[in-house]
PDB file of C-alpha atoms in Angstrom:
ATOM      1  CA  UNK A   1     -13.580  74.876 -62.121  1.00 58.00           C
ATOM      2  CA  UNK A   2     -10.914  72.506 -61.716  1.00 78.00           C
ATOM      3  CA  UNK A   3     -12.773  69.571 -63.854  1.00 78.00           C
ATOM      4  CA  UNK A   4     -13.069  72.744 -66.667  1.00 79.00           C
ATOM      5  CA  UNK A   5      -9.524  73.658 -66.714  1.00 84.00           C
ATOM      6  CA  UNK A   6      -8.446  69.921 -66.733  1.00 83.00           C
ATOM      7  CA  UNK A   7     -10.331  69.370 -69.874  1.00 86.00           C
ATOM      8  CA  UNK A   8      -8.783  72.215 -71.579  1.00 86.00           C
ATOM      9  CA  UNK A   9      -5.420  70.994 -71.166  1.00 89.00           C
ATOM     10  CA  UNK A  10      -6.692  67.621 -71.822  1.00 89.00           C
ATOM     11  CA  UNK A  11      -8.181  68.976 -75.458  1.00 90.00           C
ATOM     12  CA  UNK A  12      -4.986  71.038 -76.620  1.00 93.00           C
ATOM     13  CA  UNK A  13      -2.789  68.245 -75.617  1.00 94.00           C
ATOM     14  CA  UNK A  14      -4.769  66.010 -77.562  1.00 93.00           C
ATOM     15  CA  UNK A  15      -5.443  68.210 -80.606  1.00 93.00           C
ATOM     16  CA  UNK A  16      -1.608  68.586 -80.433  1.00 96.00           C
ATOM     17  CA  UNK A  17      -0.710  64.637 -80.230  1.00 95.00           C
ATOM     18  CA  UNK A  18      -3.233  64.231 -83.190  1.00 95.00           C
ATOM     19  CA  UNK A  19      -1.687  66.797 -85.350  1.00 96.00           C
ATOM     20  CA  UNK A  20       1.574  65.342 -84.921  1.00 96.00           C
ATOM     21  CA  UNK A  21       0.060  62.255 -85.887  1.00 95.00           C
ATOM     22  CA  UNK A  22      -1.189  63.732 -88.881  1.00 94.00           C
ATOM     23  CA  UNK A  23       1.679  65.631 -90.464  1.00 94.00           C
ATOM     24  CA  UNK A  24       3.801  62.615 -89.572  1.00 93.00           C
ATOM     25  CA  UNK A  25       1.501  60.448 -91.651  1.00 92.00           C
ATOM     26  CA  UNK A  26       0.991  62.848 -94.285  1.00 90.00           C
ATOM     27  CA  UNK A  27       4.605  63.704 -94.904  1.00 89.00           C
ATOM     28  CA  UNK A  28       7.101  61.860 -96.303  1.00 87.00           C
ATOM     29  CA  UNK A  29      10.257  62.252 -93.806  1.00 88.00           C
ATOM     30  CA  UNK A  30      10.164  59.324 -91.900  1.00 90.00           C
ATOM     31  CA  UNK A  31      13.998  57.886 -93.598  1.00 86.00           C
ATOM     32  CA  UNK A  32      16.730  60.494 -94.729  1.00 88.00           C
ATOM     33  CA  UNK A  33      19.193  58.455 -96.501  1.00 87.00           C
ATOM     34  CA  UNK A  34      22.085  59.653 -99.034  1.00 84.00           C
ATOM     35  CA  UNK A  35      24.691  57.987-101.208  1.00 83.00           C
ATOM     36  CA  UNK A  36      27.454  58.524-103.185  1.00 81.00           C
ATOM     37  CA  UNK A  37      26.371  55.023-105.992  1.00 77.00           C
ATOM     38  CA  UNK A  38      27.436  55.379-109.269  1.00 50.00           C
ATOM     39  CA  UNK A  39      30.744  56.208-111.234  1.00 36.00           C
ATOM     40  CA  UNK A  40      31.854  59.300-112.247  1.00 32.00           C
ATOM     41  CA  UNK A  41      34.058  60.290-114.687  1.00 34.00           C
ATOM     42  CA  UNK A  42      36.634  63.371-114.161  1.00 34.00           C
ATOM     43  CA  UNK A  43      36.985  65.093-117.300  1.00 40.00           C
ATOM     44  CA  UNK A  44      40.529  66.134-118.874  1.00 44.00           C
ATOM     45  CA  UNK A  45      41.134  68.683-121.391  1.00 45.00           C
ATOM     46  CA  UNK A  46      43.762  67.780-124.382  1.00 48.00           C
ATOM     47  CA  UNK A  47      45.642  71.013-126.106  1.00 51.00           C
ATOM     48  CA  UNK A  48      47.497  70.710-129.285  1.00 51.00           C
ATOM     49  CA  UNK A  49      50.834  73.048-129.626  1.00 57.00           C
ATOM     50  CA  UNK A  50      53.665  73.171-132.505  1.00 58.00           C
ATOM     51  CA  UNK A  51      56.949  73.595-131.177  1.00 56.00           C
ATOM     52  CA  UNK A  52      59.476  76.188-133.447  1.00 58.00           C
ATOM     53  CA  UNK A  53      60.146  72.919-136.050  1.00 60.00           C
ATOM     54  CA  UNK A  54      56.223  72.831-136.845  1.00 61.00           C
ATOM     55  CA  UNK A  55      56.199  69.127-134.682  1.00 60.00           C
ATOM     56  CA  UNK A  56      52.621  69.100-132.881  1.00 58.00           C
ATOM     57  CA  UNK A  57      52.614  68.299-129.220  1.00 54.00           C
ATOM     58  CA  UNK A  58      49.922  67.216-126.941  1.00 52.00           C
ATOM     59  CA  UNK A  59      49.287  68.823-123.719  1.00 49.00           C
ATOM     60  CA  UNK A  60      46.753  66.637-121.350  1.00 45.00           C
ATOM     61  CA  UNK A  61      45.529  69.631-118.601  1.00 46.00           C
ATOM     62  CA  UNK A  62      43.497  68.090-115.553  1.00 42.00           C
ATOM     63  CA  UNK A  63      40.192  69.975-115.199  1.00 39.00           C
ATOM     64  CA  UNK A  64      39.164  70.120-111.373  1.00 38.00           C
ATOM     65  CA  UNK A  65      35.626  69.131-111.898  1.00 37.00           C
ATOM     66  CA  UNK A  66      32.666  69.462-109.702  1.00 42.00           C
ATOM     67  CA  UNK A  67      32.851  67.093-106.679  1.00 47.00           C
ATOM     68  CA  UNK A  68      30.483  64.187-107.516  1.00 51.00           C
ATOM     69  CA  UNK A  69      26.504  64.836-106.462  1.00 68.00           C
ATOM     70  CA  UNK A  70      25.034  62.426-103.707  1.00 78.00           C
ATOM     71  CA  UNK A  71      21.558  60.717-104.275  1.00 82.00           C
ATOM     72  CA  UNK A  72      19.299  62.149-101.463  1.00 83.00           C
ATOM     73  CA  UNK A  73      15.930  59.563-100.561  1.00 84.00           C
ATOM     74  CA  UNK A  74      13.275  60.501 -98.377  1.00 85.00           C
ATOM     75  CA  UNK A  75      10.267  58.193 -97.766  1.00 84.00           C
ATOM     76  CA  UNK A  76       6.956  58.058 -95.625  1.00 84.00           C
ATOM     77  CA  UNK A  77       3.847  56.275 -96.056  1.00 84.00           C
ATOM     78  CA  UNK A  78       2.741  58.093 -99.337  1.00 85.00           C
ATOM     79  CA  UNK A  79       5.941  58.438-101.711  1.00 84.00           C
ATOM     80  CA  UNK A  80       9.316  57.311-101.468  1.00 82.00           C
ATOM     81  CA  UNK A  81      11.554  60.177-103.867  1.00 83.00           C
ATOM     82  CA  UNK A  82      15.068  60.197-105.198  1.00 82.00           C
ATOM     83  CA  UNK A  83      17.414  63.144-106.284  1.00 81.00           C
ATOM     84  CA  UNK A  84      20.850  64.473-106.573  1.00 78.00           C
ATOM     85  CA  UNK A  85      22.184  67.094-104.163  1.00 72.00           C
ATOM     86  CA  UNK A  86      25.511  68.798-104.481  1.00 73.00           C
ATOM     87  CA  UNK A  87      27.732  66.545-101.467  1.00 68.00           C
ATOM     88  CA  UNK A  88      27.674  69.894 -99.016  1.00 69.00           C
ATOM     89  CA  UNK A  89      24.321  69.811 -98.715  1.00 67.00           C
ATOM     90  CA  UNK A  90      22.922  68.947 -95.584  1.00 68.00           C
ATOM     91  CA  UNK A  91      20.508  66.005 -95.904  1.00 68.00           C
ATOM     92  CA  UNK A  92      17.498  67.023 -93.908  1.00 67.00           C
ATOM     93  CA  UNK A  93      17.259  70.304 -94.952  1.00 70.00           C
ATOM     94  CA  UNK A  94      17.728  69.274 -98.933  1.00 70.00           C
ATOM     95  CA  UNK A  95      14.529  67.180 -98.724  1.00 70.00           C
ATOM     96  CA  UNK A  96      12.503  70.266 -96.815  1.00 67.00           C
ATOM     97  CA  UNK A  97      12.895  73.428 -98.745  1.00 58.00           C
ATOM     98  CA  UNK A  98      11.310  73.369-101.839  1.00 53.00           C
ATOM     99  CA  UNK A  99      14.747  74.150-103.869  1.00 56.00           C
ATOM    100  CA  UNK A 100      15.017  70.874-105.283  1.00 60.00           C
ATOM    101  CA  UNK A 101      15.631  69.484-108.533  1.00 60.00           C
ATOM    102  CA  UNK A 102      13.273  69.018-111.702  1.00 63.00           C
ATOM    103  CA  UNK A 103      14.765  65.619-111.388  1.00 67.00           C
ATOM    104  CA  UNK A 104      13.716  64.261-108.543  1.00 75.00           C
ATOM    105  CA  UNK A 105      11.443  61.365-109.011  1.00 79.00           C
ATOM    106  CA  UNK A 106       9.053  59.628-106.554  1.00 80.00           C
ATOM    107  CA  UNK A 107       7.201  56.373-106.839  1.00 78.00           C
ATOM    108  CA  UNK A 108       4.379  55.416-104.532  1.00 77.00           C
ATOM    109  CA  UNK A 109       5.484  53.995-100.929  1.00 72.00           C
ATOM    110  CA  UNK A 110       2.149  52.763 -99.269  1.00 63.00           C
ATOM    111  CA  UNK A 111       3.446  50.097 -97.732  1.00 52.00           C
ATOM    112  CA  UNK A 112       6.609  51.692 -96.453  1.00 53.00           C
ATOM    113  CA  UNK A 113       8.528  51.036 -94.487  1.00 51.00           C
ATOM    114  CA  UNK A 114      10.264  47.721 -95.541  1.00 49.00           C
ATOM    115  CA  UNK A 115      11.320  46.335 -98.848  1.00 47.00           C
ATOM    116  CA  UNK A 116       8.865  44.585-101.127  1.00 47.00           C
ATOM    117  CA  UNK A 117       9.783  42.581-104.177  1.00 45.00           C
ATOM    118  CA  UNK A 118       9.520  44.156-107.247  1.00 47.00           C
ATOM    119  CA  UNK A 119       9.195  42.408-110.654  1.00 49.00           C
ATOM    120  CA  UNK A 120       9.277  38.742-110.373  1.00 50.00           C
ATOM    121  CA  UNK A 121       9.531  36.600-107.156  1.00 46.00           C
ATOM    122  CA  UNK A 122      11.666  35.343-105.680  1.00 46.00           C
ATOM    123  CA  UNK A 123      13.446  38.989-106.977  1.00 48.00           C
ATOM    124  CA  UNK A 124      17.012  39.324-105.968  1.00 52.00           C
ATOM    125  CA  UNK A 125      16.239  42.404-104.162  1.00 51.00           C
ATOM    126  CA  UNK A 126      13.309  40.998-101.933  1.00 53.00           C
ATOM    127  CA  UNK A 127      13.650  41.091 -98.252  1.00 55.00           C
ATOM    128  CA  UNK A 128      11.871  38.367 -95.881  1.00 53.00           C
ATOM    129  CA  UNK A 129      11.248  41.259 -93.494  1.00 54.00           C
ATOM    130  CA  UNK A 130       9.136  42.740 -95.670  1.00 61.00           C
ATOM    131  CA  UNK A 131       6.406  41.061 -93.644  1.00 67.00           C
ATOM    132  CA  UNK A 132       6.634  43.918 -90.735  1.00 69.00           C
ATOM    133  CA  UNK A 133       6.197  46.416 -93.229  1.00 71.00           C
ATOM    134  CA  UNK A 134       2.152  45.549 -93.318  1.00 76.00           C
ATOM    135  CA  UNK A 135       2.697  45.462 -89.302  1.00 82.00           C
ATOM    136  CA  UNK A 136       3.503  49.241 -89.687  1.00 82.00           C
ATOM    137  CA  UNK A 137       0.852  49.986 -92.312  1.00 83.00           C
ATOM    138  CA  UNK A 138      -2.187  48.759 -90.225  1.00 88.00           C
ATOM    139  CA  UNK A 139      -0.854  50.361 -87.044  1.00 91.00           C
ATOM    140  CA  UNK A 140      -0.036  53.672 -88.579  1.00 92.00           C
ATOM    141  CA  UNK A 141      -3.518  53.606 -90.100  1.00 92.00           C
ATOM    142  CA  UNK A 142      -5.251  52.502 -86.499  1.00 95.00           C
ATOM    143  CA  UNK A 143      -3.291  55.097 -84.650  1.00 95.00           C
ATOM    144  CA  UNK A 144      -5.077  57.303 -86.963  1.00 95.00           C
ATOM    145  CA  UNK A 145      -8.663  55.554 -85.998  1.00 95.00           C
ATOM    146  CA  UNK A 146      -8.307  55.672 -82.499  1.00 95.00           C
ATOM    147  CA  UNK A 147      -6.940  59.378 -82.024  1.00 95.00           C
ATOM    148  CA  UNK A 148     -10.255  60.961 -84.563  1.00 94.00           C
ATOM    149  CA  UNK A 149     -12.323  58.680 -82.653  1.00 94.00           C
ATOM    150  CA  UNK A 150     -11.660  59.827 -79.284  1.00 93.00           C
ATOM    151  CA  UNK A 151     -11.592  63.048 -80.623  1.00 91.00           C
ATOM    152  CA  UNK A 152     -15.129  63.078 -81.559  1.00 91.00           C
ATOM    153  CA  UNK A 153     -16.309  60.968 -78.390  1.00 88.00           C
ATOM    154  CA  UNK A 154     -14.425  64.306 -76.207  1.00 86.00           C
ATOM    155  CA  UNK A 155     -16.164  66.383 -78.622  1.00 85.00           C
ATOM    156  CA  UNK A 156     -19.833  65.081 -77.707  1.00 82.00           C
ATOM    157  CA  UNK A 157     -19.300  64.748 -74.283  1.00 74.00           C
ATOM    158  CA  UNK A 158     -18.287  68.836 -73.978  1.00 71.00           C
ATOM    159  CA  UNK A 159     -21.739  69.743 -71.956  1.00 70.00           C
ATOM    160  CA  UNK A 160     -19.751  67.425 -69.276  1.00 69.00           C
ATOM    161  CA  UNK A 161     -23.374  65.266 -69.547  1.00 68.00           C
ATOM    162  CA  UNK A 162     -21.942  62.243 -69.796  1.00 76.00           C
ATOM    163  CA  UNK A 163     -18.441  60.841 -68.074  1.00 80.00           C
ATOM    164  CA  UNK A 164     -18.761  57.288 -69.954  1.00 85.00           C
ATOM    165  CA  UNK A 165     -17.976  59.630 -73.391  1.00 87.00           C
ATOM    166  CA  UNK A 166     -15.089  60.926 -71.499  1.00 89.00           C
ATOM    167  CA  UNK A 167     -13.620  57.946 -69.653  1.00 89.00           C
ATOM    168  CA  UNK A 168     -14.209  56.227 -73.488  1.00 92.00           C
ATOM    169  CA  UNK A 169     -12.276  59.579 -75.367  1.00 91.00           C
ATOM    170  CA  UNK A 170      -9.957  58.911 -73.013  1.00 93.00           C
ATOM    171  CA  UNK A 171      -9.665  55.130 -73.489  1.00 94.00           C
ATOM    172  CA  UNK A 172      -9.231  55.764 -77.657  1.00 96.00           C
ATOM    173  CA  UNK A 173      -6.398  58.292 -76.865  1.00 95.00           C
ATOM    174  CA  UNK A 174      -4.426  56.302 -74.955  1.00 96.00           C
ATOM    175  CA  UNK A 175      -4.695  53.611 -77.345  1.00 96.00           C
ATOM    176  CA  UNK A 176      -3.703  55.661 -79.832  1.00 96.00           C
ATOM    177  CA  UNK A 177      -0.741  56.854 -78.116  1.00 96.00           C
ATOM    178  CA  UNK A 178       0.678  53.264 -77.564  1.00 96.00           C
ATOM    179  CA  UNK A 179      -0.523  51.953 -80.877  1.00 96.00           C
ATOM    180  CA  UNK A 180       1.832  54.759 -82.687  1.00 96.00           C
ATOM    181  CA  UNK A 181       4.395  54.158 -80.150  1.00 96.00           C
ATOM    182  CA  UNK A 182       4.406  50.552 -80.902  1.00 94.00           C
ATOM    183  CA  UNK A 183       4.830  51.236 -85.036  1.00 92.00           C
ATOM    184  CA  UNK A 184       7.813  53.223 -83.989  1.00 94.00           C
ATOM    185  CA  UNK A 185       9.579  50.950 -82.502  1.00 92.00           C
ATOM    186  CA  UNK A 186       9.201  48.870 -85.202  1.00 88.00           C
ATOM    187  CA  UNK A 187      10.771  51.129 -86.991  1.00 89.00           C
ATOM    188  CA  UNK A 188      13.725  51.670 -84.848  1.00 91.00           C
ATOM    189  CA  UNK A 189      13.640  48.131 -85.059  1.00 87.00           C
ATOM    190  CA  UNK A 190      14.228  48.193 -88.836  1.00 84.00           C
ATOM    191  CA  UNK A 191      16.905  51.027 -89.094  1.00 87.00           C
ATOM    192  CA  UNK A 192      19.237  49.491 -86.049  1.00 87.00           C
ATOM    193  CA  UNK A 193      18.683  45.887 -86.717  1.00 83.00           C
ATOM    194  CA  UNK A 194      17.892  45.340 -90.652  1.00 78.00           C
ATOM    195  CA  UNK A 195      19.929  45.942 -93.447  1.00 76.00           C
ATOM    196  CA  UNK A 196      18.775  49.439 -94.318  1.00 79.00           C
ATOM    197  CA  UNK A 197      21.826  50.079 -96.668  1.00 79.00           C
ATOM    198  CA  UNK A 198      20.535  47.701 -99.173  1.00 77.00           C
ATOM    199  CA  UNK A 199      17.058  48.628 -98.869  1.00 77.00           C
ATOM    200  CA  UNK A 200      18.276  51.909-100.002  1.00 78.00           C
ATOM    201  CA  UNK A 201      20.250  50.782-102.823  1.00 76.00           C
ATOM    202  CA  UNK A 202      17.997  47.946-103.440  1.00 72.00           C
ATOM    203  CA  UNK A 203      16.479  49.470-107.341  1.00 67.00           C
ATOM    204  CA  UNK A 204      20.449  49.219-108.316  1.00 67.00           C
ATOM    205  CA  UNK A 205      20.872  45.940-107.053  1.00 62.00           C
ATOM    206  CA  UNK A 206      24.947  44.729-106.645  1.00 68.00           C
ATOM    207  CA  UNK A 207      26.225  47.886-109.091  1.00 71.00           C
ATOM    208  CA  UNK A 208      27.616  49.963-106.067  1.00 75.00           C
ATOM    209  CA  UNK A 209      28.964  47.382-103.609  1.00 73.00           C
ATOM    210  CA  UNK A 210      31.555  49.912-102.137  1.00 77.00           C
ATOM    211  CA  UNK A 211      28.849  52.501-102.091  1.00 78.00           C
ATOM    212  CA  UNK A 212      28.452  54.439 -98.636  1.00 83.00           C
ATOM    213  CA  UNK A 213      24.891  55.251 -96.940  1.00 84.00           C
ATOM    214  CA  UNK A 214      23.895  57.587 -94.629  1.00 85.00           C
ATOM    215  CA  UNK A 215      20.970  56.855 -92.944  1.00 88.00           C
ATOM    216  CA  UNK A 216      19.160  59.796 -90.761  1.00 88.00           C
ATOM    217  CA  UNK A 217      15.752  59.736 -88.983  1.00 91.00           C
ATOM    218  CA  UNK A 218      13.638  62.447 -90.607  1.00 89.00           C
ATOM    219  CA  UNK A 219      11.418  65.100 -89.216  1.00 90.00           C
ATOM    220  CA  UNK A 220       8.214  63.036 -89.790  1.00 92.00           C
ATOM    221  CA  UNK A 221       9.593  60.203 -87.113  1.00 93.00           C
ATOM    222  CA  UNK A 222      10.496  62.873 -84.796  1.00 94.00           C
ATOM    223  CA  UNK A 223       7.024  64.328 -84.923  1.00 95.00           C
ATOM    224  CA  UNK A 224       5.109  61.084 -84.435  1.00 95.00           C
ATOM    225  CA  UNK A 225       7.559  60.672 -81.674  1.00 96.00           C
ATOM    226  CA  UNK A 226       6.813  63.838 -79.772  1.00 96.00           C
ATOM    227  CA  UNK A 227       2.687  63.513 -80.073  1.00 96.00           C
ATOM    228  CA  UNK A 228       3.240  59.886 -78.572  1.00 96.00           C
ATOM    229  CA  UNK A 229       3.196  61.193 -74.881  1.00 96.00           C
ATOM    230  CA  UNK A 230       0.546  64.364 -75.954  1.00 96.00           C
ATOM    231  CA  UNK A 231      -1.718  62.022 -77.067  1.00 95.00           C
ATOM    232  CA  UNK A 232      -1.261  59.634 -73.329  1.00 95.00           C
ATOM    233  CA  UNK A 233      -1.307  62.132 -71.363  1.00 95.00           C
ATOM    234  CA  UNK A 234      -4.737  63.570 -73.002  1.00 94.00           C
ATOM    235  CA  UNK A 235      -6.105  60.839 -72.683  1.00 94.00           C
ATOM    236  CA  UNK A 236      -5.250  60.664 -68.620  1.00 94.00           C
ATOM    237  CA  UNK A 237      -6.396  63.570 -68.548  1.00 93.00           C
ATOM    238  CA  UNK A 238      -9.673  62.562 -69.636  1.00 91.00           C
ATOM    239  CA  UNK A 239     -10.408  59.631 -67.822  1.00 91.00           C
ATOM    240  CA  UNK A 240      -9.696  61.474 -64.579  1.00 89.00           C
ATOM    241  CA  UNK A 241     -11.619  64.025 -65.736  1.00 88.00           C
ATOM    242  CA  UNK A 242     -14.396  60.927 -66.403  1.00 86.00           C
ATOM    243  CA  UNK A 243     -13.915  59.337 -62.917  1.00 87.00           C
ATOM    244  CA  UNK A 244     -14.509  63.522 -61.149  1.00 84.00           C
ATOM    245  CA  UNK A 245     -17.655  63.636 -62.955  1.00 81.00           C
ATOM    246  CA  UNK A 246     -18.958  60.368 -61.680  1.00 80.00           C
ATOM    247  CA  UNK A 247     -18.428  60.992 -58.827  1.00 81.00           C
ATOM    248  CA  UNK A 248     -20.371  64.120 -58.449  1.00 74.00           C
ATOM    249  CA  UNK A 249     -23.202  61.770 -59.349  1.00 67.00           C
TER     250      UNK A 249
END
């Protein structure tokens, strides 16, 4: 009875941690940034009167235009997208809600999260830290691996016929667990330590050196975050649930 119950919570806090996995790798939230780059022009409005003599006289009136729209990025492993957001709107929920622009352009981002070169090399935008950024591929992509195949090892070993498929489910969740929780501290690595403004503003090079960034942590970092200790303590969970069984034996 207990063993049962055990793997129960050890399956839905598994199937949790890998959906959390999932959506974080399938979405494109892991950076929020915003900026105000680029000039803008305030617009006046010129009126032409004639005094009582018939002279003409210019009138320059001040038109309060709109405040000037932010560029709003959002990236994850997929797609990296650009757009323009009115400046009062809040930065995570612009890149959520499916309000947003015609405009908005995305390029591919499989290698996110660092900066590559693009056109020629050396290019004036390239980073040398762009080496991590196949760190974070190949452990995002791992992660993955480990969490579907201790999934499927739990799966077999259901009858409770076998605790070696359990104590190895186990083993693959837990390494899944620390393998994600390894990428993200590379990436908390990145956005504390590395120049993350100019990443950001790298496709318009030096135009905007007075430009200011905000840089957030989206909703697709906070989710891989959260299925980080699901996904260890599943697989606990399993390998006690492995060690009970052989020693019923």
């Amino acid at each position: 009875m207990r063993v049962g119950c055990a793997t129960l919570a050890g399956g839905l806090f598994g199937l949790v941690g890998t959906l959390c996995f999932f959506l974080a790798f399938g979405t494109d939230y892991w950076l929020v940034a915003s900026d105000n780059c680029g000039p803008y022009t305030w617009p006046t409005r010129t009126t032409v009167i004639k005094d009582a003599n018939g002279t003409e006289i210019q009138l320059v009136e001040a038109v309060t235009g709109s405040p000037p729209s932010l560029t709003l990025h959002h990236e994850g492993f997929f797609w990296r997208c650009v757009f323009q957001v009115e400046p009062t709107a809040h930065a995570v929920l612009a890149t959520i809600f499916t309000n947003q622009p015609e405009s908005k352009v995305c390029i591919h981002g499989y290698l996110f999260p660092l900066p590559v070169a693009l056109g020629e090399v050396p290019h004036p935008s390239y980073d040398a830290t762009a080496v991590f950024r196949g760190f974070w591929t190949v452990l995002i992509i791992l992660g993955l691996v480990a969490a579907l195949t201790g999934g499927f090892l739990l799966v077999c070993g259901v009858p409770f016929v076998s605790h070696k498929l359990y104590k190895l489910g186990g083993a693959f969740l837990i390494a899944a667990a620390c393998l994600f929780l390894v990428m993200i501290l590379l990436y908390v690595l990145w956005m504390e330590v590395m120049d993350v403004k100019r990443y950001v503003l790298q496709e318009r090079g030096d135009s905007c050196p007075r430009a200011e960034v905000s840089v957030l942590y989206g909703l697709s970092f906070m989710v891989a975050a959260a299925g980080v200790p699901l996904e260890l303590i599943s697989g606990m969970v399993f390998m006690l649930v492995g060690r009970a069984l052989l020693a019923r034996k």
